[in-house]
Coordinates of C-alpha atoms in Angstrom, one line a residue:
X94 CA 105.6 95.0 88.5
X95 CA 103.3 95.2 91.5
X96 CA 105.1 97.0 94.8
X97 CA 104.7 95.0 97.5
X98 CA 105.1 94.2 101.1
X99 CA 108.1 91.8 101.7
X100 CA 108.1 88.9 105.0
X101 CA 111.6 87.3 105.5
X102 CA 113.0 84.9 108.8
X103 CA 116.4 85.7 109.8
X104 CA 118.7 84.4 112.9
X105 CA 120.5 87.8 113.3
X106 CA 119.7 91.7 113.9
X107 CA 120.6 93.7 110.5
X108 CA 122.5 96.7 111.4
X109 CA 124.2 95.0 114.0
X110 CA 127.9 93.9 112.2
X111 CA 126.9 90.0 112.1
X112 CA 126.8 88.8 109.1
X113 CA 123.0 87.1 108.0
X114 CA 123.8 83.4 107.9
X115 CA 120.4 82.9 106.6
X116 CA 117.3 84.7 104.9
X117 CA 114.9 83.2 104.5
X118 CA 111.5 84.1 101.8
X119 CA 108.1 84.0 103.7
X120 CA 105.5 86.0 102.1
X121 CA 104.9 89.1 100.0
X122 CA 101.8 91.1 99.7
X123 CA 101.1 93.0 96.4
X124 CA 100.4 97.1 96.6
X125 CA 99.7 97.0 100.4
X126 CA 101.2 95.8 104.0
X127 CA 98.7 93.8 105.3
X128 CA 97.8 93.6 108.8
X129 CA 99.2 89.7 108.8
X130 CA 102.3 91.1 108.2
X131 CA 102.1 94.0 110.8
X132 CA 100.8 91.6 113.6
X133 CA 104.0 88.9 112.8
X134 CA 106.4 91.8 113.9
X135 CA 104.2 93.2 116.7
X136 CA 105.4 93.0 120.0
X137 CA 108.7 93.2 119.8
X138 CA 109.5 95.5 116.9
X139 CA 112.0 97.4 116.1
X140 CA 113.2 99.4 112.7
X141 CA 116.6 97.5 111.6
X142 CA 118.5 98.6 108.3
X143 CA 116.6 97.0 105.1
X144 CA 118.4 94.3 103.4
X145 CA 117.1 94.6 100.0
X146 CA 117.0 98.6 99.6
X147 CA 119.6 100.9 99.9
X148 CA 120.3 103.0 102.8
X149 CA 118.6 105.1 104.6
X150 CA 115.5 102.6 103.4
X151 CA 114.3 100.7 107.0
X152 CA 112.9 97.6 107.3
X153 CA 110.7 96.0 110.7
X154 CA 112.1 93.3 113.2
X155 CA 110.0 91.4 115.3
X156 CA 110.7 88.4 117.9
X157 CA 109.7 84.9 115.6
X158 CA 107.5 83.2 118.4
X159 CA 106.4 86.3 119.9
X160 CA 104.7 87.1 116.1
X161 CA 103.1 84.2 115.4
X162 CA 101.6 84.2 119.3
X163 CA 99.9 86.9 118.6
X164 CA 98.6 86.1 115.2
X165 CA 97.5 83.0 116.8
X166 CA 95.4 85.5 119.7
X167 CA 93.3 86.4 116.4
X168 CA 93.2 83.7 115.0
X169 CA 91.3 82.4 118.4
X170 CA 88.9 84.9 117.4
X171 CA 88.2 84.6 114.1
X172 CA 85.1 82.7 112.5
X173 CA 84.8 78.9 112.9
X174 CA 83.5 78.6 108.9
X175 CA 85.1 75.8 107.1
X176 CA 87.0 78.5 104.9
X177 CA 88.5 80.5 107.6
X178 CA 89.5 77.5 109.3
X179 CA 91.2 76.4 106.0
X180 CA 93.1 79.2 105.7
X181 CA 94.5 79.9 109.1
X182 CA 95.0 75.8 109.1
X183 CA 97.5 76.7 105.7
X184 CA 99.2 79.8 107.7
X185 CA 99.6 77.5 110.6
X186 CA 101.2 75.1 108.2
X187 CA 103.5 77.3 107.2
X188 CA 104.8 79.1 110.3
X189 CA 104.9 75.6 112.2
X190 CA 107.4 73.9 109.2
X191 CA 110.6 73.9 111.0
X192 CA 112.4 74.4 107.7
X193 CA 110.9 77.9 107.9
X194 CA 111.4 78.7 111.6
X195 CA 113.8 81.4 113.0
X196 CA 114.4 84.0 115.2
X197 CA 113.2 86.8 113.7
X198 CA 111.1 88.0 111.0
X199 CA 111.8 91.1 109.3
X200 CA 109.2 92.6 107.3
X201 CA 110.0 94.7 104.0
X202 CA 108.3 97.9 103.9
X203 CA 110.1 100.1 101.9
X204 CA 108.7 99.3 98.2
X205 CA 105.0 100.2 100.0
X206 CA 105.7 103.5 101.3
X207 CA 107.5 104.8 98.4
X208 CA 104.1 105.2 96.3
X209 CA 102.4 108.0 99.3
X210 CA 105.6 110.1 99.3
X211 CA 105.2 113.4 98.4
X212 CA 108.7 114.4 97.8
X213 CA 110.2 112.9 94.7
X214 CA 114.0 114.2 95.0
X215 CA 114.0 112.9 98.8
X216 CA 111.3 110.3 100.1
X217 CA 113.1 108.7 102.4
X218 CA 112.3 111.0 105.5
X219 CA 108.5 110.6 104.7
X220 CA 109.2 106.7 104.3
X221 CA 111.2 106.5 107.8
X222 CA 108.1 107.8 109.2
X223 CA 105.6 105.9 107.8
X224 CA 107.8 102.6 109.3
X225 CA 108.2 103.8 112.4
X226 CA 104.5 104.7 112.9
X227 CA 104.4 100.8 112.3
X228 CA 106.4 99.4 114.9
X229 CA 104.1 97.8 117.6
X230 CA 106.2 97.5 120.5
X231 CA 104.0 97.5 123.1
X232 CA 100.7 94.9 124.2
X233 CA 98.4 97.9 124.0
X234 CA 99.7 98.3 119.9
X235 CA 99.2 94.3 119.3
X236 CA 95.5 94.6 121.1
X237 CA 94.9 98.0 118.6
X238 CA 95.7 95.6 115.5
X239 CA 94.2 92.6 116.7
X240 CA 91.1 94.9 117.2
X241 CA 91.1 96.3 113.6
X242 CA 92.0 92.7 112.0
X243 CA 88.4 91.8 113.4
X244 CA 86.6 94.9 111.8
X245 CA 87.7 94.1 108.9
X246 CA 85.1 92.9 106.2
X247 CA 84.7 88.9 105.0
X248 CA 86.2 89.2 102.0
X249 CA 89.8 90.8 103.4
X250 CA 90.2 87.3 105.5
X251 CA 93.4 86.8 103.3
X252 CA 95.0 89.9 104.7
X253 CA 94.8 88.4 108.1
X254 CA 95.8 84.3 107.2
X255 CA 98.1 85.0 104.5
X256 CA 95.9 82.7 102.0
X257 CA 97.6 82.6 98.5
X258 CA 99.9 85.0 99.0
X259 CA 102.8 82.5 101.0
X260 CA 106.0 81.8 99.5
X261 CA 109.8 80.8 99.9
X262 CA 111.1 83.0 96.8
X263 CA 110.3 85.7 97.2
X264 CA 110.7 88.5 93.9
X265 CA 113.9 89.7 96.0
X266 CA 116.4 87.8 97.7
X267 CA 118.5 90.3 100.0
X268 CA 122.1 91.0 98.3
X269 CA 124.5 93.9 99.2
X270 CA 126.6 95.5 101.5
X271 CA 125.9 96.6 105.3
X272 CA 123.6 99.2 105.5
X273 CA 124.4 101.9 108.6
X274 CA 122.0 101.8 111.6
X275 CA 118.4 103.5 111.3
X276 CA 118.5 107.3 112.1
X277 CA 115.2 108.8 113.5
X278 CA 113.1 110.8 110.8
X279 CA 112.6 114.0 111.8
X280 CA 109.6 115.4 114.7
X281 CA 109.5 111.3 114.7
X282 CA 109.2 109.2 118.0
X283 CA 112.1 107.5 119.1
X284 CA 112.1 103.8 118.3
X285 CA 113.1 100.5 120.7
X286 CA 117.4 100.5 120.5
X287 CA 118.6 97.8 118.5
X288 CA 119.0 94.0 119.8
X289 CA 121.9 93.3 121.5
X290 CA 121.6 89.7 121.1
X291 CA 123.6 89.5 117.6
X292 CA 127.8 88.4 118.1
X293 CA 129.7 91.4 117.7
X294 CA 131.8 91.5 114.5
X295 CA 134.5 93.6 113.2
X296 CA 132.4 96.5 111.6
X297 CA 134.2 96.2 108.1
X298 CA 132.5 92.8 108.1
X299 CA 129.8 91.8 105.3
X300 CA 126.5 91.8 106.4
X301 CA 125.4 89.2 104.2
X302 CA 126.6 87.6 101.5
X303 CA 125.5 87.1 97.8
X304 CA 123.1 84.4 96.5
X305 CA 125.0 81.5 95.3
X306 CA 126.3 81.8 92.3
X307 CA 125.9 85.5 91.8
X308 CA 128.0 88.9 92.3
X309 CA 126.7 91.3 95.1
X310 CA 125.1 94.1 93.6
X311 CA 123.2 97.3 95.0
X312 CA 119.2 97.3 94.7
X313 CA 118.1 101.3 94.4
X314 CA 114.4 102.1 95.5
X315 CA 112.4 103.5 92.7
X316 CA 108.7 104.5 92.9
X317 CA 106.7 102.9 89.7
X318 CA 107.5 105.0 86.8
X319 CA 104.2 107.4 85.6
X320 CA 102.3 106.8 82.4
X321 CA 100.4 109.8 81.6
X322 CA 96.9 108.5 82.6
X323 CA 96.7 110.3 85.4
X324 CA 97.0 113.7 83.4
X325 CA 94.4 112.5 80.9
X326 CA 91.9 111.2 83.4
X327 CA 91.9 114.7 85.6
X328 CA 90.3 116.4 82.2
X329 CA 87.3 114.5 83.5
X330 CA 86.9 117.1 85.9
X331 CA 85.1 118.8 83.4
X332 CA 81.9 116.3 83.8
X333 CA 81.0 118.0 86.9
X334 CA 78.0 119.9 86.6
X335 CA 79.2 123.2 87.5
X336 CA 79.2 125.1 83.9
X337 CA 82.7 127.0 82.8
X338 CA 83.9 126.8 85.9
X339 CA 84.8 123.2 85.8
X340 CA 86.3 123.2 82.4
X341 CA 88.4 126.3 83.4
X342 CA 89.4 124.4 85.9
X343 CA 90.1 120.8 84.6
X344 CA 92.6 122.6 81.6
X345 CA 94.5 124.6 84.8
X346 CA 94.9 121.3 86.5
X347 CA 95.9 119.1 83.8
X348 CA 98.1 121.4 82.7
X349 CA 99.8 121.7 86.4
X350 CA 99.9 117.7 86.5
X351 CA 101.2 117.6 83.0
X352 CA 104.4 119.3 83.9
X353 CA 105.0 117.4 86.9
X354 CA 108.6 115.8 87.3
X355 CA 108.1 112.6 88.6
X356 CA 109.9 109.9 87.1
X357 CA 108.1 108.6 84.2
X358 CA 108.9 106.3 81.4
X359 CA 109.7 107.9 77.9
X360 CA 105.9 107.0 76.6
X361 CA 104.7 108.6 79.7
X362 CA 106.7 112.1 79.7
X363 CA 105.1 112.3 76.1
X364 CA 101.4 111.7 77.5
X365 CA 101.8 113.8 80.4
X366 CA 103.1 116.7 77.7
X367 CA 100.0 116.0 75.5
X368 CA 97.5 116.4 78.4
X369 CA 99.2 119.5 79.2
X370 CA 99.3 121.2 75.8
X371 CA 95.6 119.6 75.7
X372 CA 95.0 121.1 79.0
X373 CA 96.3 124.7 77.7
X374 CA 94.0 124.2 74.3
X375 CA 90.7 123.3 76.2
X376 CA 91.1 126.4 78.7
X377 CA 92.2 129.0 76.2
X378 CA 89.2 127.7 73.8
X379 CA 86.6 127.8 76.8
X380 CA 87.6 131.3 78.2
X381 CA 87.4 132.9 74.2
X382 CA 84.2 131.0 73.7
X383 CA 82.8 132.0 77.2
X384 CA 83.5 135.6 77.0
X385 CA 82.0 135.7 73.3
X386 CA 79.0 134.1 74.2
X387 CA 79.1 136.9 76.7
X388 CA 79.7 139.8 74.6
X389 CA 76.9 138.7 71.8
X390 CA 74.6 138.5 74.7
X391 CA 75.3 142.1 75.0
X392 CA 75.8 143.3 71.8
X393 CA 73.5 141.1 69.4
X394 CA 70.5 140.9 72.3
X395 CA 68.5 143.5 71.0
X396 CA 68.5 142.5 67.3
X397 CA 68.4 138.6 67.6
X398 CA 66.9 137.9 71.1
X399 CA 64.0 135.6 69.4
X400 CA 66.4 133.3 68.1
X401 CA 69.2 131.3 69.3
X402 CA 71.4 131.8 66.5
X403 CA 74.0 133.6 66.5
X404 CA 73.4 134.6 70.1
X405 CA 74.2 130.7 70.8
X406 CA 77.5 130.2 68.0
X407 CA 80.1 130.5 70.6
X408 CA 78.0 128.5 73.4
X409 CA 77.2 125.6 70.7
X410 CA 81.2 125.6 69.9
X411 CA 81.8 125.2 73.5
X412 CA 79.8 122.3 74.0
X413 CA 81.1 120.8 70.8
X414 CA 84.9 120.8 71.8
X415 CA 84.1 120.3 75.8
X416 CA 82.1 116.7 74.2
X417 CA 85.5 116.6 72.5
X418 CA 87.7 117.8 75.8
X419 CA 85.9 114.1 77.5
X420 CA 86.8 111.7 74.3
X421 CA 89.9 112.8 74.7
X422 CA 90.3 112.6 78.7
X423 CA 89.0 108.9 78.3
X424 CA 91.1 107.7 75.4
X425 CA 93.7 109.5 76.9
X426 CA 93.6 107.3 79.7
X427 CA 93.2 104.4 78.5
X428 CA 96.1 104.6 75.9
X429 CA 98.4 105.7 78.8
X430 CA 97.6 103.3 81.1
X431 CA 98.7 100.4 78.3
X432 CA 101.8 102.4 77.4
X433 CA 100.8 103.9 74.4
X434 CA 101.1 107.8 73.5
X435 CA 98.0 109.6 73.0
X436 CA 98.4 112.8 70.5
X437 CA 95.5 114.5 70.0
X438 CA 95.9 118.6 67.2
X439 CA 96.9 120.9 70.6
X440 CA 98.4 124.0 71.0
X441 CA 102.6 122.7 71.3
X442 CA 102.8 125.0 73.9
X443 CA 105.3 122.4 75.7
X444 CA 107.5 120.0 74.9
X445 CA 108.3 116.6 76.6
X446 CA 111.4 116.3 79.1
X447 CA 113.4 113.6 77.7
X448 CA 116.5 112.5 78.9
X449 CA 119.2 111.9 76.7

């Protein structure tokens, strides 16, 4: 399943004690938030409790009307072409329908910034920041994105009109109980206070309820899980043309990135393993073979220095399993990356992390 960026349109602040009478699916953006999204809560944003992760995930709410004003500044300025025009004619379409009007929109950002974080036991603090560097609150943010919209190549125009990627259901529909207000993240600027425009409500009060016909239930925010290719593919370090030193290094890395961890399906604990035991086998072989092809150079120079062999044994065996070390990088890889396990004869060295 693709992460993605999540557009919503609901009648009342989240985080405030009102329940959501209505929310309403938008638009959703796969493996990015794109500047659309950003410019249809500019203006007026704010950070506001997500409704579809659990807390302390935050989400961004921007004024309905003010949003699509000032998509509609850039849209002023983009291209006349027939295909542009199309396309901001469909977004128009869309925003205008008064069965998809409100008086907010509240973008989902939460499923995005999970992938950068750096810390897998606590992401949230690096995710708070990343959404609040996001919230445009001011003409002089808008006129920044409205300026990068329009450097933006021809072939990103769907990032700016929405083109293909509109829809009313949406893979989550919000379900769950009432998330606690936003706290600050850390050495973070302080955002706009909440809206004081939602009906105050006793604070026991649901926030929203189910979809019909199904029980409440939490949603828990989970990065994608690893497969292993990543391990495999780093042996490829050893293709860049810096002798030994490259292939000492690719086994020290793959070995590091091997034992990493992040959460990873059972397939890819097992691949990650392999590339480190592979990891460990290619750099153990390379420094023997290395510092043989060094010592015959010493020892053996004298007797066989008009001849390669058997100066060049341990220098022809390094070549042969470093040719070897890049097979198995790439088929690595590519075996991860479909969810297979790749088990190439290694040094067992480790052994996978599997949970019960």
């Amino acid at each position: 399943m693709a992460n993605r960026s999540y557009l919503y349109v609901v009648d009342e602040v989240p985080g405030q004690g009102a329940p959501l009478t209505r929310v309403s699916g938008l638009s959703e953006w796969n493996w990015d938030v794109p500047l659309l999204h950003e410019l249809l809560v500019s203006g007026s944003g704010r950070l506001v409790p997500s409704t579809i992760w659990d807390a302390p995930a935050a989400a961004i709410l921007g004024d309905y009307d003010q949003g699509v004003a000032n998509l509609e500044r850039l849209f002023a300025r983009l291209p006349q072409d027939q295909e542009t025009q199309r396309q901001i004619a469909e977004a128009r379409s869309v925003l205008g329908d008064p069965a998809n009007r409100g008086r907010y929109l509240l973008l989902e950002v939460a499923e995005i910034h999970v992938l950068s974080a750096t810390d897998d036991e606590n992401p949230h603090p690096e995710m708070l920041r990343e959404a609040q560097g996001m919230v445009r609150d001011t003409e002089q943010h808008v006129d920044a994105l409205i300026g990068a919209a329009l450097e933006l190549p021809p072939e990103k125009l769907p990032e700016l009109t929405g083109s293909g990627a509109w829809a009313s259901s949406l893979y989550f529909e919000p379900s769950g109980e009432q998330q606690p207000p936003v706290q600050a993240a850390p050495n973070a600027p302080a955002t706009i206070p909440p809206s004081h425009s939602g009906p105050p409500t006793s604070p026991n009060a649901p926030q929203f309820g189910p979809p019909t016909g199904a029980a409440a239930s939490p949603v828990f925010l989970a990065r994608p899980l690893a497969n292993g290719a990543t391990q495999w593919s780093l042996g490829l370090i050893a293709v860049i043309p810096f002798p030994f030193v490259t292939a000492i290094t690719a086994g020290i890395v793959m070995i590091a990135a091997g034992r990493s961890r992040a959460p990873a399906t059972e397939a890819g604990e097992r691949n990650r393993t392999n590339a480190a035991n592979w990891g460990l086998t290619y750099l153990l072989s390379s420094i023997i073979l290395i510092a043989l092809h060094i010592a015959f150079l010493f020892v053996l120079d004298d007797t066989y220095s008009g001849s390669f062999f058997p100066i060049g044994i341990p220098i022809t065996l390094w070549f042969a399993v470093s040719v070897t070390h890049i097979v198995f990088s790439i088929v690595g890889s590519v075996k991860a990356s479909r969810g297979v396990v790749f088990a190439p004869i290694a040094l067992p060295f480790f052994g996978p992390r599997l949970r019960g």
